[in-house]
Coordinates of C-alpha atoms in Angstrom, one line a residue:
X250 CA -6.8 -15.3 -1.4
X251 CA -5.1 -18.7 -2.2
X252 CA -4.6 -20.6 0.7
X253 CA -3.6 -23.8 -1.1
X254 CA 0.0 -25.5 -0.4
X255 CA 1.5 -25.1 -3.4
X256 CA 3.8 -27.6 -4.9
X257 CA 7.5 -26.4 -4.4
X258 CA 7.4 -25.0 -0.7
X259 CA 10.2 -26.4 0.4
X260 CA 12.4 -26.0 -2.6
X261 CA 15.7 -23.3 -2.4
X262 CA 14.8 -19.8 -3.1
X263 CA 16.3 -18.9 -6.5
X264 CA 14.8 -15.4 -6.9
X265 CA 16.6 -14.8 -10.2
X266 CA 14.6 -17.1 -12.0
X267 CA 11.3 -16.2 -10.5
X268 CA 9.4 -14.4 -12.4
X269 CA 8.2 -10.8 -10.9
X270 CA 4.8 -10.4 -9.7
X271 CA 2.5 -8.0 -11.3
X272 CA 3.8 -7.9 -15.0
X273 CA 7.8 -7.0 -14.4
X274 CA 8.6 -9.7 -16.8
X275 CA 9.9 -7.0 -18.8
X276 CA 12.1 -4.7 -17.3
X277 CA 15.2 -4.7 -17.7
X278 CA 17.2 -7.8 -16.1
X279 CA 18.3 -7.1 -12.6
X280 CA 17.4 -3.5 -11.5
X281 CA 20.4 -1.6 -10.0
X282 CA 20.8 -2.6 -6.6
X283 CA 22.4 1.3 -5.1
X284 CA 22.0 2.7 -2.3
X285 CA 20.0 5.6 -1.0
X286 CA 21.8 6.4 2.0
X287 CA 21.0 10.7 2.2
X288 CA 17.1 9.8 3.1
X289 CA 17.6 6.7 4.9
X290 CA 15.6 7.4 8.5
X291 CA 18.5 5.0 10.7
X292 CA 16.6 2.7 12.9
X293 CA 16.7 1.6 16.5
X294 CA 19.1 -1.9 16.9
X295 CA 17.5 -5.1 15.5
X296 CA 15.9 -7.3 18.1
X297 CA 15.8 -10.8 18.1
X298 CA 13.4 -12.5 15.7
X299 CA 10.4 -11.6 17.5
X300 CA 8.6 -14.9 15.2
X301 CA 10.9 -17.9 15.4
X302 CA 14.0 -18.7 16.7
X303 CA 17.1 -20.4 14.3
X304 CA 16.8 -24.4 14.3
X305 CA 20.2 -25.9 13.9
X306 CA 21.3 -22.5 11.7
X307 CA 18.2 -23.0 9.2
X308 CA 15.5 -20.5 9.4
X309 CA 11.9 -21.5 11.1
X310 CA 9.5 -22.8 8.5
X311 CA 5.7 -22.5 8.9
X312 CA 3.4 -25.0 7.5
X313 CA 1.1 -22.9 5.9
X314 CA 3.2 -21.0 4.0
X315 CA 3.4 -20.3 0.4
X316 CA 7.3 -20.0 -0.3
X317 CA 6.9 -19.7 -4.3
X318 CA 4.8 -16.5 -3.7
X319 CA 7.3 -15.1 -1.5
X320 CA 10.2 -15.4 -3.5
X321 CA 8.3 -14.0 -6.2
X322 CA 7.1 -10.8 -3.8
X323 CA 10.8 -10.6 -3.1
X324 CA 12.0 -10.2 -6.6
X325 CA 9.3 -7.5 -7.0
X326 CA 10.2 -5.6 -4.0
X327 CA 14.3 -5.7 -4.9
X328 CA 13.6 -4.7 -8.6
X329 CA 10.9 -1.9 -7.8
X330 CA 12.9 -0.2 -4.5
X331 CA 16.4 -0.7 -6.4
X332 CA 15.1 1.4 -9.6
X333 CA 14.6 4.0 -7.1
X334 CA 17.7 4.1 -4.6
X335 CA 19.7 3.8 -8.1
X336 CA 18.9 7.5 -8.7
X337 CA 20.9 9.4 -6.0
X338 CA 24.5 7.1 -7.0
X339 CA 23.3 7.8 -10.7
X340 CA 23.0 11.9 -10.2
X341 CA 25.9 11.9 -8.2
X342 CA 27.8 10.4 -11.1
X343 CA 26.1 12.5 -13.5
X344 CA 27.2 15.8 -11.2
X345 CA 31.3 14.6 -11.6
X346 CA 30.6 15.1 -15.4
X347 CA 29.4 18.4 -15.5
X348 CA 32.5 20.8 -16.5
X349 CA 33.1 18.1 -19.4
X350 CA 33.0 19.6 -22.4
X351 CA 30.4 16.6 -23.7
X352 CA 28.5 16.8 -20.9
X353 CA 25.3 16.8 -22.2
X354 CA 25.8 13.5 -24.2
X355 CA 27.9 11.5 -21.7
X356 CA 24.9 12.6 -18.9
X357 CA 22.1 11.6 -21.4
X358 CA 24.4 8.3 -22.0
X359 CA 24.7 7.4 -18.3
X360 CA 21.1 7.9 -17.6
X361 CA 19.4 6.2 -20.0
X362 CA 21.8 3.3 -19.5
X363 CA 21.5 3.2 -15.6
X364 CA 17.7 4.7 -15.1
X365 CA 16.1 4.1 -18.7
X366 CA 15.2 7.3 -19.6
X367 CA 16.5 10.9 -21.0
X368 CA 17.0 13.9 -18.6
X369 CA 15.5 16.9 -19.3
X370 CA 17.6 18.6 -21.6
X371 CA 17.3 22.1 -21.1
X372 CA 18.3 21.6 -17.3
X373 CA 21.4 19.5 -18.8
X374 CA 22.1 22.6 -21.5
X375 CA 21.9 25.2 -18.6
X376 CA 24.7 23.7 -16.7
X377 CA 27.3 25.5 -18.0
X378 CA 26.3 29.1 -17.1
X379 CA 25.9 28.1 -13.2
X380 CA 25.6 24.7 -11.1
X381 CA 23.7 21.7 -12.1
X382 CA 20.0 22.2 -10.5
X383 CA 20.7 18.5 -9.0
X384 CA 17.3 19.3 -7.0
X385 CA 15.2 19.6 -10.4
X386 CA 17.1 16.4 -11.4
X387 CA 16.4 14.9 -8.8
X388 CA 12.5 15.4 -8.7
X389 CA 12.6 14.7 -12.7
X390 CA 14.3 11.6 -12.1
X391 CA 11.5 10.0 -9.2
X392 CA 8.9 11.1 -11.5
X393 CA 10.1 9.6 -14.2
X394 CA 11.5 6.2 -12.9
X395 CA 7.7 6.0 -11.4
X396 CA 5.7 6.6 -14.7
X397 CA 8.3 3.7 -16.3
X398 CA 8.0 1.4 -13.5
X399 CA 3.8 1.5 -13.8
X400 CA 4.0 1.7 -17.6
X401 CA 6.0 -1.8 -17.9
X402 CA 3.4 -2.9 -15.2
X403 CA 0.8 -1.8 -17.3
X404 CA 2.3 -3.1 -20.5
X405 CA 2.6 -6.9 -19.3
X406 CA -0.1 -9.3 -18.1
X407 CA -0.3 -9.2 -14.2
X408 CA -0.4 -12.9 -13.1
X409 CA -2.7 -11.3 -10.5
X410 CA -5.5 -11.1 -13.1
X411 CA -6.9 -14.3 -12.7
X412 CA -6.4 -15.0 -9.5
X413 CA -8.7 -12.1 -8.8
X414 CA -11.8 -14.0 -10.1
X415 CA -10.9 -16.9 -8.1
X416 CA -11.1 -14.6 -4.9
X417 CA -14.0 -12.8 -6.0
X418 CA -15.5 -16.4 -5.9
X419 CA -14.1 -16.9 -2.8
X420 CA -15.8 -13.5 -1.5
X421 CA -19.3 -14.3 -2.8
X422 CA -19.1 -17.9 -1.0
X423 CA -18.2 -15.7 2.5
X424 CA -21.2 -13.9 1.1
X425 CA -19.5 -10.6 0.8
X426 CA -20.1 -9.0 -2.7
X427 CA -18.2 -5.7 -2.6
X428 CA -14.5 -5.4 -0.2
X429 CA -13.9 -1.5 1.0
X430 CA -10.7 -1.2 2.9
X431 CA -9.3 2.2 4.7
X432 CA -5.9 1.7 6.1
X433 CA -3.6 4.5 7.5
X434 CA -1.5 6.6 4.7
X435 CA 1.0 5.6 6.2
X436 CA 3.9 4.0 3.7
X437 CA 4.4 1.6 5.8
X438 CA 0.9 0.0 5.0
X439 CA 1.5 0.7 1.3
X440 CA 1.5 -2.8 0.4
X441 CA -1.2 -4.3 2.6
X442 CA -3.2 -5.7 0.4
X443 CA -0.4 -7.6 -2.1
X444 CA 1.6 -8.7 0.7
X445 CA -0.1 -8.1 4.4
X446 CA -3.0 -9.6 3.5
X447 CA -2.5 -11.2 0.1
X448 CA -5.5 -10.6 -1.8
X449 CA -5.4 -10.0 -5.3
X450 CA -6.4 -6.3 -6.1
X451 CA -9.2 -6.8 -8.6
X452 CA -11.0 -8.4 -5.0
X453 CA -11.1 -4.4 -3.5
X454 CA -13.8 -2.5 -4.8
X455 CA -12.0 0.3 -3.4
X456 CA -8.7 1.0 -1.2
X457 CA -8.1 4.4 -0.5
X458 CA -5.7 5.5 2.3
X459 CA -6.5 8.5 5.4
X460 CA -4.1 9.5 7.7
X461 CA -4.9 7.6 11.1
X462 CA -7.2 5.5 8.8
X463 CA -9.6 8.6 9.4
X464 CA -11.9 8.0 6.3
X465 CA -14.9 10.3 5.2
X466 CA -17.7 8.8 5.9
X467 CA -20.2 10.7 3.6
X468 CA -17.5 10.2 0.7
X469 CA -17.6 6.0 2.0
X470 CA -22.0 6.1 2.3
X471 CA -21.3 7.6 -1.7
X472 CA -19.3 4.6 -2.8
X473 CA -21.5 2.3 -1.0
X474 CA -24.9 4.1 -2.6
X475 CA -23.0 3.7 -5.9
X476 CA -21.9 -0.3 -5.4
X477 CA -25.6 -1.0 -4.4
X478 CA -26.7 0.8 -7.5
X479 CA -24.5 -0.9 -9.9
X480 CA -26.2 -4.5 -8.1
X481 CA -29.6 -3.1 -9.0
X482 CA -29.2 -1.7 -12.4
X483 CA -26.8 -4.3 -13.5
X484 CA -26.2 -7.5 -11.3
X485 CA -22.7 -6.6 -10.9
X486 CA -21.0 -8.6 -9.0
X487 CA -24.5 -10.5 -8.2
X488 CA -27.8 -9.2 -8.0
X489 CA -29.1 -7.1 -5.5
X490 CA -31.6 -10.3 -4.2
X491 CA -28.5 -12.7 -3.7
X492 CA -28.3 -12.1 0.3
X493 CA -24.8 -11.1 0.1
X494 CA -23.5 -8.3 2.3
X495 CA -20.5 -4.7 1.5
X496 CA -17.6 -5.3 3.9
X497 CA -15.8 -1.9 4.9
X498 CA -12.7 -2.8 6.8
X499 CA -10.2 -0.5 8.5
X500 CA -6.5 -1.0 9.1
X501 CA -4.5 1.0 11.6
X502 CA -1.1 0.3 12.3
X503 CA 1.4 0.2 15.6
X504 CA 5.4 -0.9 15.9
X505 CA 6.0 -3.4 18.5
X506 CA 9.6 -2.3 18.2
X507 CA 9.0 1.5 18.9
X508 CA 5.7 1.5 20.3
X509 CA 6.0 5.4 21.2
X510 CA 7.7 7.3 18.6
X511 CA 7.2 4.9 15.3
X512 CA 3.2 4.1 15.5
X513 CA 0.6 6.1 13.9
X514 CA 1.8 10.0 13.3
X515 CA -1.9 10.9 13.0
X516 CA -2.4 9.7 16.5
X517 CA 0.4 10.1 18.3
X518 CA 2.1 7.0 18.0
X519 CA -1.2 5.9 20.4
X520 CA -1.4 2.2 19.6
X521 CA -5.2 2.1 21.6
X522 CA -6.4 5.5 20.0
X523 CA -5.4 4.7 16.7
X524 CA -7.5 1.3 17.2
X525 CA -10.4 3.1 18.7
X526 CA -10.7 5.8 16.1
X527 CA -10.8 3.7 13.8
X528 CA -13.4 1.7 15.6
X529 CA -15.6 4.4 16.2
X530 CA -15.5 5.6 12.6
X531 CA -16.8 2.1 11.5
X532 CA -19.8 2.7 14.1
X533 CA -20.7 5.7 12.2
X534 CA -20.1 4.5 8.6
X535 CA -22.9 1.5 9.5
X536 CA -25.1 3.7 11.6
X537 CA -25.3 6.5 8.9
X538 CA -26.1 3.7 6.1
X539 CA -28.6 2.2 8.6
X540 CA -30.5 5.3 9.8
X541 CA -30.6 6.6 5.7
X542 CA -31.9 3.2 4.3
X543 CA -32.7 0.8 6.9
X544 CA -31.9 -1.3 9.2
X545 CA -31.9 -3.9 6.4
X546 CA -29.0 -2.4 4.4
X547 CA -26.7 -5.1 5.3
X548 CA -23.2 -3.6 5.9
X549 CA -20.2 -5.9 7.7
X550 CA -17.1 -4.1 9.4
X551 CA -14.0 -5.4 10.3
X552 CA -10.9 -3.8 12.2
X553 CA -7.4 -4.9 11.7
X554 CA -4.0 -3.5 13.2
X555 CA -1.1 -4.7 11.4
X556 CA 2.5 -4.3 13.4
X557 CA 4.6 -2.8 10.8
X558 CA 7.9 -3.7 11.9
X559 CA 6.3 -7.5 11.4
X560 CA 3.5 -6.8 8.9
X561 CA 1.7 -9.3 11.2
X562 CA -2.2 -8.8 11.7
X563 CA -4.5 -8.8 15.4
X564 CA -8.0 -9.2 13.9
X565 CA -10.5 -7.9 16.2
X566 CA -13.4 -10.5 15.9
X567 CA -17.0 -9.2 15.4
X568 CA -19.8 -10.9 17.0
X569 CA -23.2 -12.3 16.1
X570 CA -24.5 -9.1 16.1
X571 CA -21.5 -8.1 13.7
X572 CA -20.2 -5.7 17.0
X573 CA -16.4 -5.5 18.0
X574 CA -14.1 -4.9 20.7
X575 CA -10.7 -3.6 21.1
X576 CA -10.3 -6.2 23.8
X577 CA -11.5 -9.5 21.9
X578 CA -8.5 -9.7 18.6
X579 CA -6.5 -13.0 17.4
X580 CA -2.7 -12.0 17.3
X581 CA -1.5 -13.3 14.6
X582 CA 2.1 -13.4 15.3
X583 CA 1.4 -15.6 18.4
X584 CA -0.6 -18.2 16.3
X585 CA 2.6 -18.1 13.9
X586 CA 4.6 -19.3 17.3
X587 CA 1.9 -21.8 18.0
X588 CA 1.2 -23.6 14.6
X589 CA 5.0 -23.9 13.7
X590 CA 5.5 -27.3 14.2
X591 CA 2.2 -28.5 13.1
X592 CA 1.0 -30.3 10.1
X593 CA -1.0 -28.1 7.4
X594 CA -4.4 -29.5 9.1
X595 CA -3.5 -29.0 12.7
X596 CA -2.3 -25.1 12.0
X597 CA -5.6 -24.7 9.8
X598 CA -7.7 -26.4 13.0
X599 CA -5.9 -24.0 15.6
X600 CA -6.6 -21.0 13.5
X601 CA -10.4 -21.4 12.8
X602 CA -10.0 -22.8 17.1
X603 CA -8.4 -19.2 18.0
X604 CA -11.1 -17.1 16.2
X605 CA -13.8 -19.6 18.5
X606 CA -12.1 -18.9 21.3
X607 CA -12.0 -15.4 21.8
X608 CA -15.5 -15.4 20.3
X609 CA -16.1 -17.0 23.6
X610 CA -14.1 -15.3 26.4
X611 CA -15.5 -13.5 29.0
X612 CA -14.4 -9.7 31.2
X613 CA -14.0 -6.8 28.7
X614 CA -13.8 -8.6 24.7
X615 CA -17.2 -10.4 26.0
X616 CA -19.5 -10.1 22.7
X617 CA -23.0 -11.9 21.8
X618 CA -21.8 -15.3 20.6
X619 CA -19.6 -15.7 17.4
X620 CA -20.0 -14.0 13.7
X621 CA -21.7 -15.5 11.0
X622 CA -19.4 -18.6 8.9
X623 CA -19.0 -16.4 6.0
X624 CA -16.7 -13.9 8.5
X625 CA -15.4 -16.8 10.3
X626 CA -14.1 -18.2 6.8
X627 CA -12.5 -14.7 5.9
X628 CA -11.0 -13.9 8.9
X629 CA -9.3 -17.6 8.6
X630 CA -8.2 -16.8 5.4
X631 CA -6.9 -13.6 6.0
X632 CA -4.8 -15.2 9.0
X633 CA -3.4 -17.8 7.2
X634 CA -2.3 -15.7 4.3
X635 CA -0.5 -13.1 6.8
X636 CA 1.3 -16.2 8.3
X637 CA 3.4 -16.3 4.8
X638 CA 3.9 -12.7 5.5
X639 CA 5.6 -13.2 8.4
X640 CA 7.6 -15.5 6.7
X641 CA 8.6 -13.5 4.4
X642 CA 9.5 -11.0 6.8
X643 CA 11.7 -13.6 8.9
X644 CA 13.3 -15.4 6.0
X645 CA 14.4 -11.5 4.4
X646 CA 15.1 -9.6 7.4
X647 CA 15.2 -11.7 10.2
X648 CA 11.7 -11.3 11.6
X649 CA 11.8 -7.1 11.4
X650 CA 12.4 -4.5 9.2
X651 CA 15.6 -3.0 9.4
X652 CA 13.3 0.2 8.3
X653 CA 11.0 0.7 10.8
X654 CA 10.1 3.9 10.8
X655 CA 9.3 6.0 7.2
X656 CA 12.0 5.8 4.4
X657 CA 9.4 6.1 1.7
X658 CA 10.8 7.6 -2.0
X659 CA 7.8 10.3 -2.8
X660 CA 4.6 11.7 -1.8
X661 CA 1.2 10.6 -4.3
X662 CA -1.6 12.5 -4.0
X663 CA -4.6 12.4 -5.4
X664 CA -6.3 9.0 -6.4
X665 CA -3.0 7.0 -6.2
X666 CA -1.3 4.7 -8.5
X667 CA -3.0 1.1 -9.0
X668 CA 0.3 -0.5 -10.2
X669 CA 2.5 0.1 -7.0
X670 CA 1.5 -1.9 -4.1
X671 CA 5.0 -2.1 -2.0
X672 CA 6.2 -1.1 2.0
X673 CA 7.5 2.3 2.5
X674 CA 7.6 3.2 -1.0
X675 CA 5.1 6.1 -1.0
X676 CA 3.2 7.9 1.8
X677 CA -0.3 8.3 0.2
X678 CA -2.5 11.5 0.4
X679 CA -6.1 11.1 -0.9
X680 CA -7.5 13.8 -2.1
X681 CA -9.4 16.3 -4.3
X682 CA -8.6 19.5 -3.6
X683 CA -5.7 20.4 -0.8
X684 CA -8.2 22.6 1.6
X685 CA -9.9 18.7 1.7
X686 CA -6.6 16.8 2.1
X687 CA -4.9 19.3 4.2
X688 CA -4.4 16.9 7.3
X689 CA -3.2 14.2 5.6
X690 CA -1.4 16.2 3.4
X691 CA 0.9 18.0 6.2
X692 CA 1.6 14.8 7.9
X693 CA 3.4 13.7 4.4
X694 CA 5.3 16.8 4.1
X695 CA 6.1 16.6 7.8
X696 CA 7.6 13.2 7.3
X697 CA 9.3 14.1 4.3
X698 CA 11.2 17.1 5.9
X699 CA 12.9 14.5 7.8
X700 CA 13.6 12.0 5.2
X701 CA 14.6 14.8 2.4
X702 CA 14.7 18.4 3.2
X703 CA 17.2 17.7 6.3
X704 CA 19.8 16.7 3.4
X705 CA 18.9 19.1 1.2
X706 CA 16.6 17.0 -1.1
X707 CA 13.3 18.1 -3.1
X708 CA 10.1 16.5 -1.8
X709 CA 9.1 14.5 -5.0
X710 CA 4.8 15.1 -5.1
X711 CA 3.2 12.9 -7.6
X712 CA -0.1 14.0 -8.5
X713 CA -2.2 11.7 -10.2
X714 CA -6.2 11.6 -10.7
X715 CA -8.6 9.4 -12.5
X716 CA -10.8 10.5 -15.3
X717 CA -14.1 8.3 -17.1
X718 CA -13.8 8.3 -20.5
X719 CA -17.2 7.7 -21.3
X720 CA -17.9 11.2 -19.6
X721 CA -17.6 14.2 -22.0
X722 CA -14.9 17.0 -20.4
X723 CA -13.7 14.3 -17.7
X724 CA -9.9 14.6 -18.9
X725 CA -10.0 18.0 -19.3
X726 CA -11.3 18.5 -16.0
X727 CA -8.8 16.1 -14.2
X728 CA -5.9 17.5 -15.9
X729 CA -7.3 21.0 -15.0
X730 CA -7.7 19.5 -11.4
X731 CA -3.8 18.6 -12.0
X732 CA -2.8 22.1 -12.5
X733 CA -4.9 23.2 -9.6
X734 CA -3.4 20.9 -6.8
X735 CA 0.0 21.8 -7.5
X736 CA -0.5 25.1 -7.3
X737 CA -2.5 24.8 -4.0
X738 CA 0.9 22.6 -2.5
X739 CA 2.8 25.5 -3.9
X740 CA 1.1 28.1 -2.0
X741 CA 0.4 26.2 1.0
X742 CA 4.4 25.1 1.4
X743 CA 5.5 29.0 -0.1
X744 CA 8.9 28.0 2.2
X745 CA 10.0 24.5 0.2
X746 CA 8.3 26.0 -3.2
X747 CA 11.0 28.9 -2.8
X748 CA 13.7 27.0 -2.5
X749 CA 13.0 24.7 -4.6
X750 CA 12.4 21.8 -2.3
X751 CA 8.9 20.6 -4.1
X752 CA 9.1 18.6 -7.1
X753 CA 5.5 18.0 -8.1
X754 CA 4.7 15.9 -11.5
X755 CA 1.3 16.0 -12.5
X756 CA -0.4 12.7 -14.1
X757 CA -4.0 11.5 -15.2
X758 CA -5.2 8.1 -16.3
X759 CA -8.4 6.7 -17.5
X760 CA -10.3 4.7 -15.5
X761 CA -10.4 1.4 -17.6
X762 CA -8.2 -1.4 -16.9
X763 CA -4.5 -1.4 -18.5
X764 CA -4.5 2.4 -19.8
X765 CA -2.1 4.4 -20.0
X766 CA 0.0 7.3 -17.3
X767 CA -0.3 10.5 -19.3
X768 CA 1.9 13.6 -18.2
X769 CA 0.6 16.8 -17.9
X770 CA 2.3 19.7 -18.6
X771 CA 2.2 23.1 -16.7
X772 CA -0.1 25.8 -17.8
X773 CA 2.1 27.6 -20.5
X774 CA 4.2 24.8 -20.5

């Protein structure tokens, strides 16, 4: 939540010697750059830079923006996506060896050097009485490379860690003591929070994703019940008399490239019905929490469409009453235009200007007078650190992903990996048990059919759930709950299982900070 200038703005991007954000100090030095052209979804032509225009052959450069942040974003992005796109060139290779008569060393030999890890041997072994199952390889191989890439996150000291208290600070002086944030599954929003918005992690309480950005309310009236508790019992983050407020923002998405086939899935690619879904569900996450405890349970909301094929915001601006509007929003992207030739305190001034001004129009976005300071000052925050974001989209790809529409590399269900926070690497399915998840769910596999299955590749599933240590049987159970997902997918998709088109890797983790991904096995594994 940094919006400082930071020393070395303006100095040459050198993303070799920047080190990666959180914790990839230690992989391996420069992460195989291959290609993954079999699930690549091809896009509609580039348009023009829809954020600046090129200035005598140099790129546009904002003001506000922190360059040393986005070179080091960068870095983390190339190393994390390479490790996976290096797996289909790797198999591929691997397949050429199989009628040697060492294959089984010279595959183990090629993998560990190019992916860092050992195949499963017995699928090696088997390769001589019929073909290599490539498609068991395959799924092996993204489950693996993912529990290596979040272990040597894990392992290292996320740089991330103490900027978190400063924008915990931050939060508390907006008056905000707990941040809630339901965006779309969609891959696409994967890294909203590390890049889109730029918050440090340890700042959400909780970030769980919902296809449309449909979240359960009763499930999000729980987690509040449980944050308000944890005030009372003990003061955590402040007391429960500190006057602060829970903030429960949603994020739906639209692409201004391919408005109609490359917006939401869960709504149709319906840029206003994603928006007022998502609008109407925050009505009814405040009215349930009002109507069960009062009128004095003091709950802010916040809507926010991100344009994916930017990853710039439109903030739509809540009014004294704390009330929103599809029709009063600050479009971020056109304050980028604006503020690019400004000085740092003129493009601060316009920005905290914009959020006044549509506080004050009139005709359809017409609300009761502005929000309180504390929102004022987050919203400005939040602006200024998407304007870097656009940046970084403008100084990488020329102002729009060349990958507009899904390309992500597996499915995660359950509670979701904390360590990955990166576009279109994962579509996310939150769940418990499939009958629960089922929409959100069947969107991922519908996306994946496209990206995989139309070339004849497993749909990699990884399945990974939480468990409290300090509870007796919590593992067990989890793990159990493991076992009992996969075999729901299984039965639900009987077609892909078949054919062995579902690679599902089971995973559970306790719930304390920095411990470790352990596998689970099958039952009679």
């Amino acid at each position: 939540m940094n919006t400082r200038n930071r020393p070395g703005r303006h100095s040459s991007p050198q993303p070799a010697t920047i080190p990666p954000p959180n914790g990839l100090r230690g992989m391996p030095g420069g992460a195989p750059q291959g290609r993954q052209p079999e699930i690549r979804v091809t896009a509609p032509a580039v348009k023009p830079n829809p954020a600046c225009t090129m200035q005598n052959g140099h790129l546009c450069r904002h003001p506000l923006t922190n360059e040393v942040e986005n070179r080091r974003l960068l870095h983390h992005e190339e190393n994390i996506k390479g490790r996976f796109a290096n797996i289909v060139p790797v198999l591929k290779r691997i397949a050429g060896l199989q009628h040697e008569p060492d294959f089984v060393e010279q595959a183990q030999a090629v993998a560990n050097q190019e992916l860092g890890f050992d195949l499963p041997s017995h699928i090696l072994a088997d390769a001589w009485v019929s073909n290599l199952d490539m498609r068991a390889l395959y799924g092996e191989s993204v489950m693996r490379t993912l529990r290596l890439l979040a272990e040597q996150v894990r392992a290292a000291n996320p740089p991330e860690v103490v900027d978190a208290d400063e924008a915990m600070s931050f939060l508390l002086d907006c008056g905000y003591h707990a941040v809630d944030i339901s965006p779309c599954s969609d891959g696409r929003l994967k890294g909203l929070v590390r890049y889109i918005l730029r918050m440090p992690a340890g700042a959400v309480r909780s970030r769980q994703s919902y296809a449309g950005a449909m979240f359960d309310v009763d499930a999000n009236v729980k987690r509040w019940i449980e944050t308000e508790l944890m005030r009372f019992r003990e003061g955590r983050p402040v007391t429960a008399d500190a006057g602060t407020r829970y903030l429960k923002m949603v994020v739906y998405h639209t692409s201004s490239s391919d408005p109609a086939h490359e917006g939401c899935a869960a709504h149709g690619s319906n840029a206003m019905l994603a928006s007022e879904k998502g609008l109407a569900r925050l009505r009814e996450f405040r009215q349930a929490i009002e109507n069960s405890f009062c009128c004095g349970a003091s709950v802010d909301t916040l809507l926010v469409g991100v344009d994916t094929d930017t990853d710039a915001i439109r903030v739509h601006v809540p009014d004294a009453d704390g009330e929103m509007s599809l029709h009063r929003t600050v479009d971020n992207l056109a304050l980028y235009r604006q503020t690019l030739d400004d000085d740092e305190n003129t493009a601060r001034l316009k920005i905290y200007q914009a959020i006044q001004a549509v506080s004050a129009q009139d005709g359809w976005g017409r609300g009761n007078g502005e929000p309180h300071d504390g929102m004022r000052r987050l919203i400005a925050t939040l602006l200024i650190n998407n304007l870097s974001q656009i940046e970084y989209v403008c100084g990488n790809w020329g102002g729009r992903y060349p990958d507009i529409g899904h390309n992500e590399r597996f499915i995660s269900v359950g509670d979701g990996f904390e360590e990955f926070q990166l576009r279109n690497l994962a579509y996310f399915a939150h769940l418990h048990t499939v009958e629960e998840g089922a929409p959100d769910l069947d969107v991922g596999i519908r996306i994946f059919r496209k990206l995989n299955v139309r070339h004849g590749l497993p749909i990699p599933l990884a399945i990974h759930f939480r468990y409290d240590s300090r509870v007796p049987g919590c593992r067990e159970r989890k793990a159990e709950n493991c076992r009992r997902v996969k075999a729901a997918i299984e039965s639900r998709y009987t077609d892909l299982a078949q054919q062995g088109l579902l690679a599902c890797g089971m995973t559970i983790q306790d719930k304390r900070p920095g411990s470790p991904i352990e596998p689970i096995e099958p039952s009679g594994a």
